Amino acid sequence: MSTDHQSEGDVTGEERTILLIGSGPIQIGQAAEFDYSGAQACRALQEEGARVVLVNSNPATIMTDPEMADRVYIEPITTEAISEIIAEENPDGVIAGLGGQTGLNVTAELAEEGVLEEYDVEIMGTPLETIYATEDRDLFRQRMEKIGQPVPASTTISLDEDEAVSEMTEADLEDRVQAAVDEVGGLPVIARTTYTLGGSGSGVVHEFDELLRRVRKGLRLSRNSEVLITESIAGWVEYEYEVMRDADDSCIIICNMENIDPMGIHTGESTVVTPSQIVPDEGHQEMRTAALDVIRELGIQGGCNIQFAWHDDGTPGGEYRVVEVNPRVSRSSALASKATGYPIARVTAKVALGKRLHEIDNEITGETTAAFEPAIDYVVTKVPRWPKDKFDDVDFELTTAMKSTGEAMAIGRTFEESLLKSLRSTEYDPDVDWDDVTDEELEDHYLERPSPDRPYAMFEAYERGYTTEEVVELTGIFEWYAERYHRVAKSMRAAQDGDFTEAAIAGHTNTSIAATTGSTVDTVETDVPGRTYKQVDTCAGEFEAETPYYYSARKSEFDKGPLVGDAAAGELEVDRDVESIIVVGGGPIRIGQGVEFDYCSVHAVRALRELGIDAHVVNNNPETVSTDYDTSDGLFFEPITAEEVADVAEAADADGVMIQFGGQTSVNIGEPLHDEIERRGLDCDVMGTSVEAMDLAEDRDRFNALMDELDIAQPDGGTATSKEEALELAHDIGYPVLVRPSYVLGGRAMEVVHDDEELERYIEEAVRVAPDKPILVDEFLADAVELDVDAVADGRSVLIGGIMEHVESAGVHSGDSACMIPPRSLDEETLERVREVTEDIASALKTRGLMNVQLAVKDGEVYVLEANPRSSRTVPFVSKATGVPIAKLAAKVMAGETLESLGVDEQIPEHTSIKEVVLPFDRLPGSDPRLGPEMKSTGEVMGTASEFGTAYWKAQQASSNAVSDGTAVVDFDIDGFEDHFEVATFDDVPQAIREGKVDFVVSRDRDSLEMAVEEEIPYLSTEASAKAYVEGLEAADGNLEVETISDRPKRTARWGTGE
Amino acid sequence: MTAAYVALEGGHVLEGRGRAPGTARGELVFTTAYTGYEESLTDPSYEEQVLAFSYPLIGNYGVREERFESDRVHPRAVIARELTEDVSEWLADESVPAVDHLDTREVVTDIRDGGAMKCGIAVGEDVTPEDALEELEACKGMSDHTEIGEQVSVDEPVVHGEDNDGETVALVDCGAKGSIVSSLVERNATVHVLPHDSSVETVAEIDPDVLFISNGPGDPANYEQAVGLVEEFVEDTPVAGICLGQQVVARALGGSTEKMAFGHRGVNQPVLDLESGQVVMTTQNHGYTVAEPGEHLEVSQINVNDDTPEGLDGTEYDVLTRQYHPEANPGPQDTFDFFDDVLAMGETSPRAVPADD
């Protein structure tokens, strides 16, 4: 086939060394998509014979696995660290377009500092000038005007080189802002800062004063001192086109994406549909042609993304504007890749090496090439996931700035099916009792105001008899979509009346239909069309596909009852005769459940395949490696519910399901899945530690009893089902006490309360305690050292992956605490006790697979806080620090191997690795930036060095929190800052921060910290972190100790045995 | 609800939801385009065929005459996963039976595996599976529609762009899409749309700068008069062709054509230009292809997926043809410059071209 047209020239990567820069920690606006793209690019480059050097600061990623590249560095993504890597590895080229904005920015800085030139490193793929041309709005406008492409009216407010915003007079600023507003045709306008992630600091502004404030801040924060003022095209439909271009100028569109929410909402915040539904061919082709013209004009090579605004102006094709170009692989590229099957990162990497599109195979069909435009024969819907449950103080109105942490994608044969699957996949449940919402509130707060609750509010509106016309008027959502929301609402109404078919076809599960109508699953199931599996094949069925990538779809009304055998399997090409296991993934990225669970899922899949077992994945997060088409033997893009996972198990004839690896999402389906498998009589096991033992570990009272039995200390505490019980418990224990609802993820709504008044307020405001919603009241171990232990057990022995010591003291959620491996403040005796406790619990819970134990050490006593027989968020960190792949070991043990037969030893690293977290407060105005018992971090970085100080400092650098001189405000009684900073006091600290007089804040004062967040200056909110920071500062000028993770020294020894 | 049955070659009958009543038969083909249903449904190349859309939702942005490629719907019947009210009402008005709520993905993969197949359709209050089977029984193969040109061609010559002062094009209408005419007229050409069986005299009277053979439905072997025109004029007049037009030209110049398993129908067919190395995306709608171009033509462009000829150049005559639809509508606008190249051929008097140009 395509090999006939291979070019003569050498376009392989043979003998070339290529530096790939990752995107760092997961944050709002930059999630797991760059792990997926980086991992795919690594494979693609190695296929071409290149030697790949990879750097990323995020240990929770697959791309930083030692086997992913020839050389893997987990180091800060700073010019300092990367310069050292370049000096060491001497790369021929660097690919900048695969590490998100972070990778792009650092590459630009490396070029500006002359590092790339000094070491003769070529920027591969898209040239830097192009990147500048897309990021500098004026330059971009000029280029667009040159080729006759319409852009929204726009102007830039910028500072001259010798100007500073703090020195400008108010009147001067006002004049400039007014002139800008006039130039784009008046308010409202969109104000945007260039060079920021996910549109931070941008939004539609209606008021002049608000605009002034934003401009002032924007000018200070922007890397190039610019703020862009644009004509607001609010209400137009927003489109994105994913484009791919090679060096020979072949240029294709991978797909287009239609935002359901009208222009004015960041595409990362919008519900997005692929392909477009409502734009006619002529309009689509005009934008397609424009996309190609723009990409050619800019000289982009590889994948990129272009945004349009479009509206129906009465002409056959409508009218459009070019909004912006992302000259790199992005979150949308990940979505486009998963939506179409076209591997954008892989092709981008190969194009960067000089390959032409028609010389790159399409691995999905195996018979076509990368030089084609995917044809889609299904509807894809993406719904974001917001951390609304974690931030009571934050207004989650959707704007041009991102607040979501992740997203779920679903595929269906109709929009309704795709939408409902996607909504279900986000696992979001609006915290609204619609019965309490008046029509007026429904309209103003839920329909007109875009929020995470809007889709549900639309269903509610239809339920109340609103017409599509009214819903369109209120939401600005296109009629075609609104009508389909109406159909969903009607289908549920019909189900209430006993006709389940429409609801099932619309995408509801049998379980949810049974639950809402008071029927049983057995009844519903026999009455509605069953699900069958379809392939995602890039070509709408035109060619036979080789890669097993599937989605489920209901048959139509002419097929009733559950499908069995071949009918259920549909187009599945999985081998039903061999041993196969399903690994259930983690769904969308959210706080408390990040990319680390995708890491665990992927490792489980790889471990099973190493054992010769077919491994299937059920997941719905388009950003991840686990949902890549070549990760598993069968990829099922599905919501994670017991019913849908059981469907996969039945259709694929799987022997087992692993639910330990996908975080709370997968663990939560354990029990219902077990029941569902039994109901259907499937020969399939929920593998590893029993569902019963997992439940025991989460049931406070039973777990307490077990600990007593094992003679393991626990903080005093108990479960309360009423306010009176809670107060009584608190009095018995003595304040302060730690309170939280039971069964929650990431310490949601956890608080330390110090007296009756605080406890009562907590119960009344934060949680509604009830017999079915108990709260836990525990002794608060002040000043204890907290530990995390990750271990693998096989029923006979226990392998400890690592013991981690938290930097923060008790009272800060373990997920938000920096932590170190190995620990440094425990004596041998304590470590021995830690081991003993871990082994005892593992054995008592009959653990098969992973287990995480959280412990506290106070006055030599080891207390157990929590034990969870499943994967934890520290698993990848432990594996990267020690080199022991515990998630893989766990999967193998669950599949029947023993630790002995696997022949692995525990490893204790000689260096100290610090895990530091990244917090989202800058994206969530109004949130409380103080660390506390509720987890708020979105991601993590790792810093490693021979000494604690250097390692901690590297972690601060990697999390963009390192500053070592200037003026500091220090509210804690801690020595050492004065050696590095001018430590100053101000009457009004927030005001001083706003005026740019402060470079560093160490405080517990919420106002000061909120201002520090707003002004983006480094800060610390706890004494423990401040003490560690001082140690870091001492090491700040020392050697960075840049080294690959494999080269760092470790010794083979068992933790806590003195060996 | 109106009953609907689709009988497939081999006798398998599918049940669906009736959207526009009637009975019909034809060769069942599929297109993978997800936009452009109005253009496809009015494309004369779909004459005598039953069109299944592999994209499940059809009709989302309504129906507007400005987007039509001819004055009527050409497929005999239409199948989709879901048709909107707009599009089903239009089909009903046009008396074209339509069926939805079928598993069209299964229909498409059946065609892929079994080739384009005969089918019979029955839609109506009281229709039965037998009605569909009866239609299937009566269904002819595409090559057996020997008079198909009559059904899609103009009856009398029609002139477009009469006031233009550019080249004069004689467009032999074997089922031409409107966009071919408008693409030429926009480029200042005067286009004489001629019946597919026009005589040599008719063409000679026009004395065109370019003889252009249009797209059209079915087997190029059924367009003998058009083949004859190319044979007659190619020595003195530049010749162009699109789709069936390319096949007609090849047959006229000693090449051969053949039926494909299920053809190319969609808007994402990748075509490699052998000279520039560039790949462009094209719209296609054909079930037959050039097998051998013959000694007077050379292949200038090929399909990246299956290497079939996508563009032919004359080795000694001025000939330029495309298997795909450079006029788009629906589909990518990557190849509009074909019309510039065609008209450029007409600007100069016949070249004495060396064979290796």
XYZ file of C-alpha atoms in Angstrom, chain A residues 555-1032:
478
model
C -30.132 -1.410 19.406
C -33.282 0.287 18.178
C -36.821 -0.398 19.314
C -37.208 -3.417 17.023
C -34.826 -5.459 19.177
C -36.063 -6.103 22.667
C -34.394 -7.892 25.525
C -30.805 -8.421 26.535
C -28.462 -9.506 23.793
C -26.406 -12.623 24.275
C -23.474 -14.245 22.545
C -22.530 -12.827 19.159
C -25.355 -10.327 19.227
C -24.063 -8.825 22.461
C -20.498 -8.929 21.227
C -21.409 -7.046 18.064
C -18.151 -6.059 16.413
C -15.933 -7.233 19.263
C -12.853 -8.945 18.014
C -11.545 -9.896 21.420
C -10.564 -13.484 21.893
C -13.297 -14.957 24.046
C -11.502 -18.247 24.474
C -8.348 -17.044 26.177
C -8.013 -15.846 29.749
C -8.987 -12.192 29.897
C -9.340 -9.628 32.635
C -10.984 -6.226 32.699
C -9.171 -3.360 34.404
C -11.610 -0.659 35.472
C -10.151 2.839 35.142
C -10.676 5.983 37.143
C -12.884 8.199 35.004
C -12.338 11.941 34.865
C -9.484 13.612 36.703
C -10.692 15.318 39.851
C -9.227 16.454 43.107
C -8.385 13.368 45.111
C -8.378 11.175 42.044
C -5.781 12.255 39.572
C -3.596 10.798 36.875
C -2.000 8.462 39.433
C -4.931 6.102 39.099
C -4.510 6.010 35.376
C -0.886 5.168 35.997
C -2.020 2.285 38.213
C -4.574 1.084 35.661
C -2.048 1.123 32.830
C 0.452 -0.755 34.951
C -2.148 -3.365 35.773
C -2.867 -3.796 32.061
C 0.810 -4.127 31.232
C 1.378 -6.606 34.033
C -1.472 -8.809 32.809
C -0.187 -8.719 29.256
C 3.261 -9.690 30.544
C 1.603 -12.748 32.048
C 0.014 -13.563 28.696
C -3.459 -12.623 29.869
C -5.625 -10.442 27.627
C -6.322 -7.179 29.411
C -9.312 -4.976 28.615
C -9.850 -1.438 29.857
C -13.148 0.213 30.714
C -12.670 3.933 31.130
C -14.061 7.225 29.853
C -11.310 9.778 30.323
C -10.059 10.902 26.903
C -6.910 12.482 28.331
C -5.301 9.310 29.522
C -2.854 6.633 28.471
C -5.279 3.916 29.566
C -7.692 5.004 26.834
C -5.069 4.910 24.130
C -5.890 2.477 21.359
C -2.800 0.325 21.826
C -2.616 0.127 25.609
C -4.957 -2.846 26.014
C -6.380 -5.833 24.148
C -9.809 -4.268 24.230
C -10.578 -0.639 24.974
C -14.148 0.031 26.028
C -15.011 3.715 26.165
C -17.833 3.464 28.675
C -19.263 4.993 31.827
C -18.055 3.153 34.895
C -21.163 1.581 36.378
C -21.720 -1.971 37.540
C -24.201 -2.574 34.723
C -21.969 -1.320 31.953
C -18.849 -3.066 33.266
C -20.844 -6.291 33.634
C -21.991 -5.849 30.012
C -18.369 -5.696 28.925
C -17.498 -8.712 31.043
C -20.365 -10.644 29.496
C -19.698 -9.625 25.904
C -15.953 -10.206 26.131
C -16.417 -13.337 28.216
C -13.890 -12.004 30.721
C -12.683 -14.165 33.574
C -12.134 -11.375 36.022
C -12.524 -7.688 36.772
C -9.966 -5.619 38.645
C -11.422 -2.658 40.502
C -8.447 -1.825 42.742
C -6.643 0.454 40.341
C -9.061 3.174 39.290
C -9.366 4.963 42.610
C -12.708 5.470 44.317
C -14.539 5.320 40.984
C -13.674 1.704 40.401
C -13.768 0.700 44.056
C -17.282 2.070 44.341
C -18.659 -0.341 41.773
C -17.179 -3.327 43.615
C -20.222 -4.414 45.515
C -22.883 -3.704 42.878
C -20.690 -5.318 40.258
C -20.296 -8.392 42.395
C -24.086 -8.554 42.737
C -24.692 -7.920 39.053
C -22.277 -10.662 38.013
C -24.107 -12.994 40.333
C -27.533 -11.919 39.058
C -26.481 -12.727 35.515
C -24.739 -15.906 36.549
C -21.501 -14.927 34.834
C -18.364 -16.932 35.360
C -16.326 -13.882 36.272
C -14.651 -12.770 39.506
C -14.090 -9.430 41.102
C -10.411 -10.046 41.683
C -8.017 -9.394 44.518
C -8.986 -8.372 48.001
C -12.632 -9.201 48.537
C -15.308 -6.565 48.213
C -16.260 -7.536 51.742
C -12.770 -6.726 53.094
C -12.738 -3.394 51.264
C -16.032 -2.603 52.868
C -14.750 -3.631 56.271
C -11.821 -1.239 55.901
C -14.225 1.615 55.193
C -16.728 0.723 57.909
C -15.469 2.641 60.884
C -16.938 0.494 63.619
C -15.946 -2.844 62.173
C -12.481 -1.548 61.396
C -12.094 -0.265 64.974
C -13.008 -3.621 66.339
C -10.497 -5.288 64.072
C -7.721 -2.922 65.161
C -8.524 -3.570 68.802
C -8.329 -7.245 68.110
C -4.937 -6.802 66.450
C -3.771 -4.571 69.270
C -3.089 -1.692 66.906
C -3.530 1.805 68.283
C -6.001 4.225 66.708
C -6.956 7.739 67.578
C -10.002 7.708 69.844
C -13.130 8.170 67.881
C -16.457 6.934 66.708
C -19.408 7.365 64.419
C -22.233 9.762 65.103
C -25.606 9.755 63.414
C -26.957 12.876 65.103
C -25.716 16.174 66.447
C -26.174 15.007 70.014
C -24.122 11.896 69.433
C -21.373 13.939 67.810
C -21.174 16.356 70.738
C -21.110 13.507 73.209
C -18.311 11.817 71.328
C -16.321 15.038 71.125
C -16.616 15.507 74.860
C -15.464 11.961 75.517
C -12.447 12.386 73.264
C -11.644 15.973 74.148
C -11.153 18.864 71.675
C -9.720 19.401 69.181
C -11.386 16.675 67.173
C -11.325 15.788 63.491
C -14.758 15.497 61.897
C -15.763 14.230 58.468
C -18.566 12.415 56.731
C -17.881 8.718 56.256
C -17.403 7.304 52.753
C -15.909 10.289 51.011
C -13.110 10.846 48.639
C -10.088 13.036 49.278
C -11.206 14.219 52.696
C -14.165 16.129 51.380
C -15.704 18.263 54.096
C -13.146 17.200 56.652
C -12.421 19.707 59.403
C -10.601 20.110 62.698
C -12.962 21.669 65.245
C -11.907 23.076 68.557
C -15.127 23.527 70.567
C -18.861 22.820 70.661
C -19.678 25.903 68.696
C -17.434 24.928 65.802
C -18.732 21.390 65.844
C -22.348 22.528 65.757
C -21.642 24.953 62.952
C -19.897 22.174 61.028
C -22.851 19.857 61.420
C -25.384 22.488 60.476
C -23.571 24.073 57.589
C -21.129 21.638 56.097
C -22.787 18.266 56.356
C -26.288 17.149 56.982
C -25.792 14.354 59.447
C -28.427 11.623 59.395
C -28.673 7.958 60.258
C -27.824 7.055 56.655
C -25.171 9.776 56.486
C -23.068 9.331 59.612
C -20.096 11.495 60.487
C -16.847 10.382 62.018
C -15.468 12.133 65.087
C -11.827 11.432 65.898
C -9.167 12.469 68.303
C -6.903 14.981 66.592
C -3.273 13.955 67.051
C -1.646 17.377 67.123
C 2.017 17.495 66.133
C 2.123 13.852 65.203
C 4.317 12.718 62.316
C 2.088 11.275 59.637
C 3.107 8.413 57.409
C 1.831 6.724 54.296
C 2.730 3.151 53.475
C 2.057 1.456 50.164
C 2.349 -2.298 50.133
C 1.473 -5.354 48.071
C 0.215 -8.537 49.680
C -0.377 -11.961 48.187
C -1.992 -13.678 51.135
C 1.287 -15.081 52.358
C 3.743 -12.247 52.445
C 3.797 -8.501 52.214
C 6.068 -6.353 50.114
C 6.395 -2.788 51.286
C 6.781 -0.413 48.400
C 7.798 2.460 50.574
C 7.260 4.312 53.787
C 6.638 8.015 53.327
C 6.856 10.700 55.928
C 4.658 13.746 55.556
C 6.245 17.142 55.701
C 3.007 18.643 56.978
C 1.841 17.694 60.422
C -1.516 16.221 61.281
C -4.410 18.419 60.239
C -3.362 18.689 56.630
C -4.906 16.130 54.322
C -2.420 13.459 53.334
C -3.100 14.205 49.679
C -2.097 17.838 50.183
C 0.963 17.244 52.281
C 4.403 17.230 50.817
C 6.005 13.939 51.699
C 9.389 12.327 51.571
C 10.726 8.915 50.920
C 12.533 7.507 52.826
C 11.386 9.023 56.134
C 13.936 10.962 58.127
C 12.537 11.434 61.609
C 11.687 7.893 62.660
C 13.899 5.580 64.602
C 14.444 1.980 63.668
C 12.098 0.739 66.341
C 9.228 2.856 65.057
C 9.851 1.737 61.493
C 9.767 -1.861 62.644
C 6.408 -1.216 64.282
C 5.173 0.404 61.073
C 6.074 -2.724 59.182
C 4.446 -4.930 61.754
C 1.222 -2.941 61.725
C 1.133 -2.958 57.930
C 1.658 -6.703 57.771
C -0.942 -7.384 60.431
C -3.584 -5.326 58.683
C -2.764 -6.821 55.289
C -3.157 -10.245 56.713
C -6.335 -9.488 58.665
C -7.992 -8.008 55.567
C -6.805 -10.967 53.500
C -5.336 -8.449 51.129
C -4.581 -9.574 47.582
C -3.005 -6.716 45.768
C -2.308 -3.169 46.837
C -2.872 -1.656 50.220
C -2.274 1.845 51.521
C -2.037 2.504 55.239
C -2.003 5.949 56.774
C -0.356 6.159 60.139
C 0.530 8.764 62.719
C 3.420 8.573 65.121
C 3.204 10.481 68.356
C 5.417 10.002 71.386
C 6.747 6.772 69.963
C 3.287 5.251 69.495
C 2.193 4.212 66.001
C -1.503 4.922 65.328
C -3.461 3.724 62.326
C -5.591 6.431 60.752
C -6.870 4.552 57.765
C -6.170 1.419 55.770
C -7.366 0.978 52.210
C -6.825 -2.297 50.421
C -6.514 -0.725 46.969
C -4.266 1.533 44.928
C -3.462 4.928 46.357
C -2.347 8.216 44.919
C 1.190 7.659 46.192
C 1.748 4.441 44.226
C 3.515 6.061 41.260
C 5.619 8.293 43.513
C 6.764 5.260 45.494
C 7.558 3.352 42.314
C 9.527 6.226 40.815
C 11.489 6.766 44.031
C 12.286 3.112 44.688
C 12.192 1.563 41.234
C 9.772 -1.129 42.440
C 6.685 -1.285 40.201
C 4.161 -2.084 42.914
C 1.051 -1.630 40.795
C 2.312 -4.233 38.353
C 3.228 -6.587 41.168
C -0.239 -6.139 42.626
C -1.945 -6.986 39.341
C 0.190 -10.087 38.957
C -0.519 -11.196 42.492
C -4.223 -10.683 41.907
C -3.941 -12.801 38.787
C -2.560 -15.669 40.851
C 1.190 -15.140 41.069
C 2.955 -15.022 44.426
C 5.456 -12.414 45.508
C 7.941 -15.199 45.935
C 7.489 -16.483 42.410
C 7.837 -12.951 41.077
C 11.196 -12.731 42.811
C 11.179 -9.049 43.672
C 12.948 -7.332 46.519
C 12.099 -4.222 48.412
C 14.342 -1.265 47.583
C 15.285 1.634 49.789
C 16.528 4.683 47.901
C 19.737 6.340 49.058
C 18.459 9.705 47.862
C 15.543 11.605 49.290
C 12.553 12.136 47.027
C 10.034 14.817 47.876
C 6.514 14.830 46.527
C 5.059 18.310 46.536
C 1.541 19.255 45.542
C 0.169 21.816 43.173
C -2.863 23.789 44.260
C -5.620 25.267 42.101
C -6.459 28.406 44.083
C -5.305 30.748 41.339
C -8.021 29.271 39.115
C -10.725 29.418 41.727
C -11.135 32.987 42.918
C -12.505 33.164 46.425
C -11.190 29.823 47.582
C -9.409 29.460 50.897
C -5.730 28.878 50.103
C -4.785 27.456 53.489
C -3.936 23.797 53.621
C -6.234 21.847 55.874
C -7.951 18.504 56.334
C -9.810 18.819 53.033
C -7.807 17.861 49.984
C -7.517 20.603 47.388
C -4.459 19.833 45.320
C -4.794 18.860 41.682
C -1.390 17.381 41.025
C 2.081 16.721 42.188
C 5.752 17.057 41.389
C 8.797 15.202 42.598
C 12.220 16.502 43.540
C 15.062 14.125 44.292
C 18.548 14.714 45.638
C 21.031 13.275 48.090
C 19.912 15.639 50.844
C 16.490 16.720 52.046
C 17.142 20.437 51.501
C 18.051 20.137 47.834
C 15.256 17.681 47.137
C 12.717 19.941 48.819
C 14.005 22.948 46.928
C 13.763 21.129 43.609
C 10.189 20.202 44.445
C 9.427 23.855 45.143
C 11.003 24.839 41.831
C 8.982 22.211 40.053
C 5.769 23.432 41.645
C 6.636 27.055 40.810
C 6.823 27.999 44.468
C 10.545 28.690 44.768
C 11.798 32.166 45.548
C 15.049 32.856 47.346
C 15.350 36.595 47.621
C 13.368 39.809 47.823
C 10.884 40.936 50.443
C 9.086 38.362 52.560
C 6.238 38.522 55.039
C 6.754 35.858 57.684
C 3.993 35.415 60.251
C 5.400 32.307 61.883
C 8.038 32.236 64.546
C 10.603 30.489 62.405
C 14.224 31.507 61.959
C 16.150 31.415 58.758
C 14.104 33.486 56.300
C 15.999 36.632 57.304
C 19.191 35.127 55.863
C 17.641 35.171 52.393
C 14.909 37.771 52.394
C 14.268 41.230 53.569
C 11.664 40.211 56.157
C 9.230 43.094 56.362
C 6.029 43.970 58.188
C 3.154 45.940 56.725
C 0.046 47.437 58.264
C -1.980 46.075 55.427
C -0.294 42.999 54.041
C -2.808 42.320 51.229
C -2.468 45.906 50.063
C 1.336 45.615 50.115
C 1.090 42.431 48.074
C -1.204 44.079 45.595
C 1.226 46.942 45.230
C 3.945 44.491 44.314
C 6.006 45.159 47.450
C 6.064 41.543 48.592
C 7.785 38.603 46.911
C 6.999 35.829 49.369
C 4.341 35.217 52.010
C 4.572 32.826 54.942
C 1.306 33.144 56.784
C -1.922 31.616 57.934
C -3.864 34.790 57.274
C -6.467 34.004 54.670
C -6.648 37.515 53.198
C -2.892 37.742 52.771
C -2.777 34.307 51.202
C -5.680 34.992 48.859
C -3.891 38.091 47.673
C -0.672 36.123 47.225
C -2.617 33.653 45.095
C -4.210 36.414 43.089
C -0.891 38.138 42.486
C 0.787 34.802 41.799
C 3.595 35.131 44.292
C 4.944 32.112 46.202
C 3.527 31.464 49.658
C 3.389 28.911 52.463
C 0.460 28.391 54.784
C 1.808 26.021 57.442
C 4.647 26.080 59.939
C 5.839 22.655 58.911
C 6.277 23.661 55.304
C 7.968 26.884 56.387
C 10.559 24.945 58.374
C 11.220 22.645 55.439
C 11.445 25.655 53.131
C 14.226 27.162 55.246
C 16.186 23.968 54.753
C 15.470 24.236 51.068
